[in-house]
Amino acid sequence: MTSTVSSPPRTVRIGSRKSQLALVQTHWVQEQLQKHFPDRRFEVHTMSTQGDKILDVALAKIGDKGLFTKELEVGMLQHETDLAVHSLKDLPTNLPEGLMLGCVTERENPADALVVHEKHKDKQLETLSPGSVVGTSSLRRLAQLRYHFPHLEFKDIRGNLNTRLAKLDEGQYDAIVLAVAGLTRLGMSDRIHQVIPPEISLHAVGQGALGIECRTDDAEILDLLKALEHRETAQRCYAERAFLNTLEGGCQVPIGVNTKIEGDRLTLTGMVASLDGKRLIKDAISGTPDQAQHLGIQLAEKLREMGAQEILDEIFEQIQRS
Ligand code: DPM
């Protein structure tokens, strides 16, 4: 006997980290999916990742790719979850066999932001006095800021956004650098003192966008994710990710980018800098948006010819030795 009642569509299980920012992002994705597919159930499953547990070691020294993503990926490969929501900049460019980047959502402002201690509220990056202590654990921010402001001091800072802001307010730092997107999503954009222009700090690959990862063979999920894809952001991020992948692949490297699409023209700017801030190699390339990946690869090769590989090799050695 065959049933005439069709079974309800399968419940979709969304994997997420437990941090406040991760949950805000995941709940946004859940809400968007629910809006597009009201007949389906979308559940959130939270997990801790290695990056959430190791809080006392500088990120660059751990050096492991997928620090914030691995446990979520295992969940999908074991069919405990169906998709995972990441800050795209935390998602490595090479994904495990069987998983893929299913969609890229519309980007927030991808720039970096300066947040200052109250006593410096009349200052800008350009006017902070020599020796002022700036907190960041991003090698990308460190190298670019050292290049432009060699008179400033830099100190590592870890922990979630609230922990970092508390350390700043306590006076452990004169200023810290964070992503505009993270502060905005957490409703703390009032803490943004200065949006750092791309001429000073090129942002990280994928910064400000969410990347949703899923199983390569799950056509049903891939189809649902199409509803959340933002084409222009995706094209920009494909160019950025191809650039990073050709140069290195991981996430903790002083590599920065900027992209824009104007009409039928995608422009990608990219840079690699040494940790002492003495050398900074930067160039740009343009083409049509459908050539995104090709543009990323070409720009990476151009920067290599200009000396970027020597800088990166030196940095890997330095990190391994420290
Ligand atoms: C990666 C970096 C940082 C995060 C390195 C970089 C910043 C680490 C630090 C790859 N992931 O940007 O050069 O400054 O100590 C992270 C943040 C967000 C996603 C927080 C931030 C929110 C913004 C977004 C941590 N991952 O950058 O302030 O979704 O793009």
Tab-separated table of C-alpha atoms and ligand atoms in Angstrom:
chain	number	residue	atom	x	y	z
A	1	MET	CA	0.000	0.000	0.000
A	2	THR	CA	1.391	3.418	-0.886
A	3	SER	CA	0.714	6.433	1.241
A	4	THR	CA	-0.962	9.405	-0.408
A	5	VAL	CA	0.175	11.778	2.341
A	6	SER	CA	3.580	13.218	1.395
A	7	SER	CA	6.038	13.331	4.298
A	8	PRO	CA	6.877	16.803	5.639
A	9	PRO	CA	10.125	18.295	4.298
A	10	ARG	CA	13.166	17.301	6.288
A	11	THR	CA	14.216	19.484	9.222
A	12	VAL	CA	17.349	21.487	8.454
A	13	ARG	CA	19.988	21.501	11.215
A	14	ILE	CA	22.293	24.525	11.295
A	15	GLY	CA	25.667	24.271	13.040
A	16	SER	CA	27.055	27.329	14.846
A	17	ARG	CA	29.772	28.344	17.262
A	18	LYS	CA	28.512	29.496	20.648
A	19	SER	CA	30.003	32.975	20.732
A	20	GLN	CA	27.619	35.887	20.861
A	21	LEU	CA	28.655	37.066	17.382
A	22	ALA	CA	28.340	33.558	15.893
A	23	LEU	CA	24.853	33.171	17.366
A	24	VAL	CA	23.678	36.552	16.074
A	25	GLN	CA	24.883	35.562	12.607
A	26	THR	CA	23.388	32.065	12.736
A	27	HIS	CA	20.032	33.295	14.005
A	28	TRP	CA	19.944	35.801	11.160
A	29	VAL	CA	20.509	32.978	8.656
A	30	GLN	CA	17.877	30.834	10.383
A	31	GLU	CA	15.367	33.697	10.203
A	32	GLN	CA	16.064	34.385	6.522
A	33	LEU	CA	15.683	30.712	5.617
A	34	GLN	CA	12.479	30.457	7.657
A	35	LYS	CA	11.099	33.487	5.830
A	36	HIS	CA	11.821	31.969	2.419
A	37	PHE	CA	10.681	28.452	3.384
A	38	PRO	CA	7.888	28.789	5.969
A	39	ASP	CA	6.922	25.096	5.791
A	40	ARG	CA	10.298	23.852	6.911
A	41	ARG	CA	11.817	23.523	10.351
A	42	PHE	CA	15.266	25.080	10.869
A	43	GLU	CA	17.104	24.145	14.085
A	44	VAL	CA	20.328	25.582	15.468
A	45	HIS	CA	22.939	23.212	16.968
A	46	THR	CA	25.796	24.917	18.815
A	47	MET	CA	29.340	23.562	19.234
A	48	SER	CA	32.666	24.785	20.627
A	49	THR	CA	35.621	24.961	18.282
A	50	GLN	CA	39.324	24.764	19.046
A	51	GLY	CA	39.558	28.524	18.569
A	52	ASP	CA	36.990	29.078	21.317
A	53	LYS	CA	38.923	26.911	23.773
A	54	ILE	CA	42.487	28.166	23.257
A	55	LEU	CA	42.362	31.724	24.536
A	56	ASP	CA	45.814	32.304	25.962
A	57	VAL	CA	47.975	31.662	22.872
A	58	ALA	CA	48.483	34.183	20.064
A	59	LEU	CA	46.361	33.136	17.087
A	60	ALA	CA	49.259	33.230	14.654
A	61	LYS	CA	51.255	30.775	16.757
A	62	ILE	CA	48.507	28.174	16.765
A	63	GLY	CA	48.637	28.547	13.013
A	64	ASP	CA	46.126	25.800	12.414
A	65	LYS	CA	43.825	26.422	9.500
A	66	GLY	CA	40.169	26.015	10.299
A	67	LEU	CA	40.620	26.838	13.959
A	68	PHE	CA	37.057	28.151	14.166
A	69	THR	CA	35.489	25.785	11.652
A	70	LYS	CA	36.752	22.210	12.057
A	71	GLU	CA	34.254	20.923	14.650
A	72	LEU	CA	31.380	22.375	12.625
A	73	GLU	CA	32.690	20.573	9.545
A	74	VAL	CA	32.932	17.244	11.325
A	75	GLY	CA	29.284	17.720	12.377
A	76	MET	CA	28.220	18.033	8.729
A	77	LEU	CA	30.357	15.138	7.515
A	78	GLN	CA	28.808	12.942	10.229
A	79	HIS	CA	25.321	14.096	9.190
A	80	GLU	CA	24.592	15.596	12.617
A	81	THR	CA	24.040	18.979	10.941
A	82	ASP	CA	23.292	20.066	7.359
A	83	LEU	CA	24.954	23.435	7.087
A	84	ALA	CA	27.277	25.701	9.058
A	85	VAL	CA	27.349	29.478	9.303
A	86	HIS	CA	30.792	31.114	9.437
A	87	SER	CA	32.267	34.567	9.244
A	88	LEU	CA	33.629	34.066	5.747
A	89	LYS	CA	37.025	35.379	6.780
A	90	ASP	CA	37.394	32.491	9.242
A	91	LEU	CA	36.662	29.871	6.597
A	92	PRO	CA	39.842	28.453	4.994
A	93	THR	CA	40.063	28.645	1.204
A	94	ASN	CA	40.579	24.877	0.924
A	95	LEU	CA	37.649	22.969	2.411
A	96	PRO	CA	37.597	19.294	3.416
A	97	GLU	CA	36.613	16.723	0.799
A	98	GLY	CA	32.815	16.483	0.688
A	99	LEU	CA	32.118	20.071	1.808
A	100	MET	CA	31.744	23.298	-0.141
A	101	LEU	CA	30.942	26.986	0.200
A	102	GLY	CA	27.217	26.820	-0.549
A	103	CYS	CA	26.495	30.534	-0.434
A	104	VAL	CA	27.855	33.972	0.445
A	105	THR	CA	25.482	36.492	2.026
A	106	GLU	CA	25.388	40.260	1.549
A	107	ARG	CA	28.404	41.929	3.040
A	108	GLU	CA	28.438	44.480	5.866
A	109	ASN	CA	31.055	47.232	5.693
A	110	PRO	CA	34.272	45.151	5.398
A	111	ALA	CA	36.579	47.830	6.860
A	112	ASP	CA	38.557	47.756	10.102
A	113	ALA	CA	37.651	50.119	12.919
A	114	LEU	CA	39.686	51.928	15.543
A	115	VAL	CA	38.218	51.878	19.050
A	116	VAL	CA	39.993	54.165	21.516
A	117	HIS	CA	40.204	54.494	25.288
A	118	GLU	CA	38.045	57.340	26.540
A	119	LYS	CA	41.063	59.501	27.315
A	120	HIS	CA	41.917	59.567	23.587
A	121	LYS	CA	38.489	60.504	22.320
A	122	ASP	CA	39.836	63.599	20.575
A	123	LYS	CA	42.495	61.532	18.741
A	124	GLN	CA	42.631	59.637	15.442
A	125	LEU	CA	45.088	56.948	14.336
A	126	GLU	CA	47.152	59.726	12.767
A	127	THR	CA	47.344	61.733	16.004
A	128	LEU	CA	47.906	59.043	18.676
A	129	SER	CA	51.126	59.975	20.448
A	130	PRO	CA	54.345	57.958	19.982
A	131	GLY	CA	54.401	54.813	22.115
A	132	SER	CA	50.607	54.509	22.328
A	133	VAL	CA	49.687	50.852	22.720
A	134	VAL	CA	47.369	49.417	20.058
A	135	GLY	CA	45.829	45.987	20.675
A	136	THR	CA	45.399	43.489	17.843
A	137	SER	CA	46.249	39.861	17.211
A	138	SER	CA	45.840	40.190	13.464
A	139	LEU	CA	49.192	40.069	11.644
A	140	ARG	CA	47.480	41.868	8.766
A	141	ARG	CA	46.457	44.839	10.946
A	142	LEU	CA	49.790	44.837	12.757
A	143	ALA	CA	51.925	44.923	9.587
A	144	GLN	CA	49.900	47.635	7.834
A	145	LEU	CA	49.629	49.873	10.898
A	146	ARG	CA	53.354	49.513	11.615
A	147	TYR	CA	54.068	50.471	8.019
A	148	HIS	CA	52.039	53.680	8.287
A	149	PHE	CA	52.607	54.492	11.991
A	150	PRO	CA	56.025	53.130	13.022
A	151	HIS	CA	55.928	55.206	16.226
A	152	LEU	CA	53.039	53.190	17.714
A	153	GLU	CA	53.434	50.078	19.912
A	154	PHE	CA	51.452	46.905	19.282
A	155	LYS	CA	50.298	44.320	21.804
A	156	ASP	CA	48.452	41.050	21.288
A	157	ILE	CA	44.824	40.879	22.447
A	158	ARG	CA	42.527	37.835	22.571
A	159	GLY	CA	39.028	36.997	23.717
A	160	ASN	CA	35.574	37.851	22.442
A	161	LEU	CA	34.493	41.380	21.621
A	162	ASN	CA	33.231	42.199	25.123
A	163	THR	CA	36.447	40.918	26.729
A	164	ARG	CA	38.540	43.015	24.362
A	165	LEU	CA	36.520	46.166	24.944
A	166	ALA	CA	36.783	45.604	28.728
A	167	LYS	CA	40.591	45.278	28.473
A	168	LEU	CA	40.669	48.555	26.520
A	169	ASP	CA	38.409	50.361	29.011
A	170	GLU	CA	40.541	49.093	31.941
A	171	GLY	CA	43.487	50.894	30.346
A	172	GLN	CA	45.561	47.899	29.178
A	173	TYR	CA	45.607	49.480	25.696
A	174	ASP	CA	45.260	52.998	24.303
A	175	ALA	CA	43.283	51.715	21.334
A	176	ILE	CA	42.264	48.449	19.682
A	177	VAL	CA	41.395	47.503	16.111
A	178	LEU	CA	38.285	45.435	15.319
A	179	ALA	CA	36.139	44.735	12.285
A	180	VAL	CA	33.340	47.258	11.697
A	181	ALA	CA	31.074	44.293	10.776
A	182	GLY	CA	31.422	42.463	14.094
A	183	LEU	CA	30.748	45.589	16.162
A	184	THR	CA	27.778	46.488	13.965
A	185	ARG	CA	26.197	43.032	14.169
A	186	LEU	CA	26.459	43.090	17.955
A	187	GLY	CA	24.797	46.495	18.128
A	188	MET	CA	28.007	48.173	19.323
A	189	SER	CA	28.669	50.465	16.383
A	190	ASP	CA	28.670	53.399	18.831
A	191	ARG	CA	32.142	52.157	19.900
A	192	ILE	CA	33.552	52.754	16.393
A	193	HIS	CA	35.759	55.815	16.745
A	194	GLN	CA	37.251	55.812	13.258
A	195	VAL	CA	36.600	53.652	10.215
A	196	ILE	CA	40.105	52.966	8.944
A	197	PRO	CA	40.322	53.778	5.212
A	198	PRO	CA	41.618	51.144	2.749
A	199	GLU	CA	44.652	53.334	2.005
A	200	ILE	CA	45.820	52.481	5.547
A	201	SER	CA	44.324	49.047	6.203
A	202	LEU	CA	43.159	46.652	3.532
A	203	HIS	CA	40.660	44.264	5.102
A	204	ALA	CA	40.907	40.480	5.427
A	205	VAL	CA	39.676	38.233	2.645
A	206	GLY	CA	35.913	37.746	3.043
A	207	GLN	CA	35.637	40.222	5.932
A	208	GLY	CA	32.077	41.386	6.614
A	209	ALA	CA	30.373	38.531	4.711
A	210	LEU	CA	28.950	35.262	5.998
A	211	GLY	CA	29.889	32.005	4.305
A	212	ILE	CA	27.504	29.080	4.555
A	213	GLU	CA	29.155	25.702	4.184
A	214	CYS	CA	27.337	22.476	3.332
A	215	ARG	CA	27.866	18.987	1.911
A	216	THR	CA	28.802	18.974	-1.772
A	217	ASP	CA	26.273	16.217	-2.565
A	218	ASP	CA	23.316	17.765	-0.725
A	219	ALA	CA	21.365	19.250	-3.651
A	220	GLU	CA	18.356	20.001	-1.443
A	221	ILE	CA	20.344	22.246	0.905
A	222	LEU	CA	22.276	23.871	-1.954
A	223	ASP	CA	18.950	24.773	-3.485
A	224	LEU	CA	17.663	26.383	-0.262
A	225	LEU	CA	20.874	28.386	0.089
A	226	LYS	CA	20.375	30.040	-3.295
A	227	ALA	CA	17.744	32.220	-1.594
A	228	LEU	CA	20.451	33.804	0.601
A	229	GLU	CA	23.186	34.243	-1.999
A	230	HIS	CA	24.228	37.852	-2.714
A	231	ARG	CA	25.770	37.714	-6.138
A	232	GLU	CA	27.899	40.849	-6.000
A	233	THR	CA	29.357	39.983	-2.584
A	234	ALA	CA	30.009	36.432	-3.798
A	235	GLN	CA	31.897	37.625	-6.881
A	236	ARG	CA	34.023	39.998	-4.815
A	237	CYS	CA	34.754	37.282	-2.267
A	238	TYR	CA	35.628	34.694	-4.950
A	239	ALA	CA	38.252	37.118	-6.282
A	240	GLU	CA	39.570	37.722	-2.746
A	241	ARG	CA	39.641	34.009	-1.872
A	242	ALA	CA	41.409	33.060	-5.106
A	243	PHE	CA	44.040	35.719	-4.310
A	244	LEU	CA	44.592	34.325	-0.794
A	245	ASN	CA	44.528	30.717	-1.942
A	246	THR	CA	47.161	31.338	-4.616
A	247	LEU	CA	49.460	33.113	-2.176
A	248	GLU	CA	48.967	31.003	0.904
A	249	GLY	CA	45.608	29.467	1.826
A	250	GLY	CA	45.379	29.964	5.588
A	251	CYS	CA	43.971	32.831	7.569
A	252	GLN	CA	46.732	34.161	9.821
A	253	VAL	CA	48.934	35.998	7.355
A	254	PRO	CA	49.552	39.706	6.681
A	255	ILE	CA	47.517	39.665	3.492
A	256	GLY	CA	44.870	42.324	2.876
A	257	VAL	CA	42.425	43.108	0.084
A	258	ASN	CA	39.774	45.483	-1.154
A	259	THR	CA	37.267	44.917	-3.941
A	260	LYS	CA	34.669	46.967	-5.690
A	261	ILE	CA	32.271	46.382	-8.548
A	262	GLU	CA	31.345	49.377	-10.668
A	263	GLY	CA	29.166	48.569	-13.634
A	264	ASP	CA	30.752	45.565	-15.293
A	265	ARG	CA	34.155	46.149	-13.715
A	266	LEU	CA	35.498	44.291	-10.684
A	267	THR	CA	38.623	45.828	-9.162
A	268	LEU	CA	40.689	43.832	-6.684
A	269	THR	CA	43.458	45.487	-4.661
A	270	GLY	CA	45.774	43.220	-2.681
A	271	MET	CA	48.791	43.565	-0.415
A	272	VAL	CA	51.350	41.510	1.476
A	273	ALA	CA	53.440	43.158	4.221
A	274	SER	CA	56.334	42.141	6.449
A	275	LEU	CA	55.651	41.923	10.187
A	276	ASP	CA	58.086	44.724	11.007
A	277	GLY	CA	56.066	46.978	8.719
A	278	LYS	CA	59.136	47.864	6.662
A	279	ARG	CA	58.030	46.278	3.391
A	280	LEU	CA	54.563	46.432	1.875
A	281	ILE	CA	53.803	45.130	-1.588
A	282	LYS	CA	50.545	46.259	-3.104
A	283	ASP	CA	48.887	46.297	-6.515
A	284	ALA	CA	45.467	46.175	-8.173
A	285	ILE	CA	43.805	44.467	-11.112
A	286	SER	CA	40.450	44.889	-12.931
A	287	GLY	CA	38.251	42.752	-15.149
A	288	THR	CA	34.677	41.586	-15.465
A	289	PRO	CA	32.986	40.108	-12.363
A	290	ASP	CA	32.684	36.669	-13.986
A	291	GLN	CA	36.483	36.548	-14.176
A	292	ALA	CA	36.657	36.934	-10.365
A	293	GLN	CA	38.766	33.850	-9.571
A	294	HIS	CA	41.084	34.443	-12.486
A	295	LEU	CA	41.683	38.037	-11.321
A	296	GLY	CA	42.571	36.803	-7.838
A	297	ILE	CA	45.079	34.294	-9.185
A	298	GLN	CA	46.627	36.834	-11.563
A	299	LEU	CA	47.054	39.488	-8.887
A	300	ALA	CA	48.649	36.938	-6.540
A	301	GLU	CA	51.147	35.977	-9.233
A	302	LYS	CA	51.922	39.614	-9.896
A	303	LEU	CA	52.598	40.281	-6.210
A	304	ARG	CA	54.802	37.199	-6.093
A	305	GLU	CA	56.909	38.602	-8.901
A	306	MET	CA	57.155	41.806	-6.880
A	307	GLY	CA	58.610	39.927	-3.867
A	308	ALA	CA	55.580	38.817	-1.844
A	309	GLN	CA	56.705	35.187	-1.615
A	310	GLU	CA	59.961	36.085	0.150
A	311	ILE	CA	57.987	38.019	2.747
A	312	LEU	CA	55.557	35.142	3.329
A	313	ASP	CA	58.352	32.544	3.562
A	314	GLU	CA	60.131	34.688	6.155
A	315	ILE	CA	56.942	34.969	8.205
A	316	PHE	CA	56.259	31.214	8.236
A	317	GLU	CA	59.814	30.679	9.461
A	318	GLN	CA	59.471	33.382	12.134
A	319	ILE	CA	56.194	31.951	13.418
A	320	GLN	CA	57.560	28.418	13.519
A	321	ARG	CA	60.620	29.522	15.467
A	322	SER	CA	58.745	31.620	18.050
B	1	DPM	C1	40.581	36.385	11.266
B	1	DPM	C2	41.293	37.478	11.770
B	1	DPM	C3	40.582	37.942	12.902
B	1	DPM	C4	39.432	37.109	13.049
B	1	DPM	C5	42.582	38.008	11.187
B	1	DPM	C6	42.442	39.321	10.424
B	1	DPM	C7	40.963	39.092	13.764
B	1	DPM	C8	41.861	38.693	14.879
B	1	DPM	C9	42.210	39.846	15.759
B	1	DPM	C10	40.899	35.549	10.104
B	1	DPM	N1	39.480	36.153	12.068
B	1	DPM	O1	41.383	39.950	10.339
B	1	DPM	O2	43.478	39.783	9.890
B	1	DPM	O3	42.058	41.026	15.427
B	1	DPM	O4	42.667	39.571	16.868
B	1	DPM	C11	36.976	37.586	13.454
B	1	DPM	C12	36.216	38.778	13.645
B	1	DPM	C13	35.089	38.684	12.812
B	1	DPM	C14	35.171	37.459	12.168
B	1	DPM	C15	36.530	39.881	14.588
B	1	DPM	C16	37.382	41.018	14.036
B	1	DPM	C17	33.931	39.660	12.632
B	1	DPM	C18	33.946	40.355	11.311
B	1	DPM	C19	33.523	39.528	10.122
B	1	DPM	C20	38.316	37.182	14.082
B	1	DPM	N2	36.300	36.806	12.603
B	1	DPM	O5	37.997	40.934	12.969
B	1	DPM	O6	37.401	42.065	14.706
B	1	DPM	O7	32.538	38.757	10.210
B	1	DPM	O8	34.164	39.636	9.074
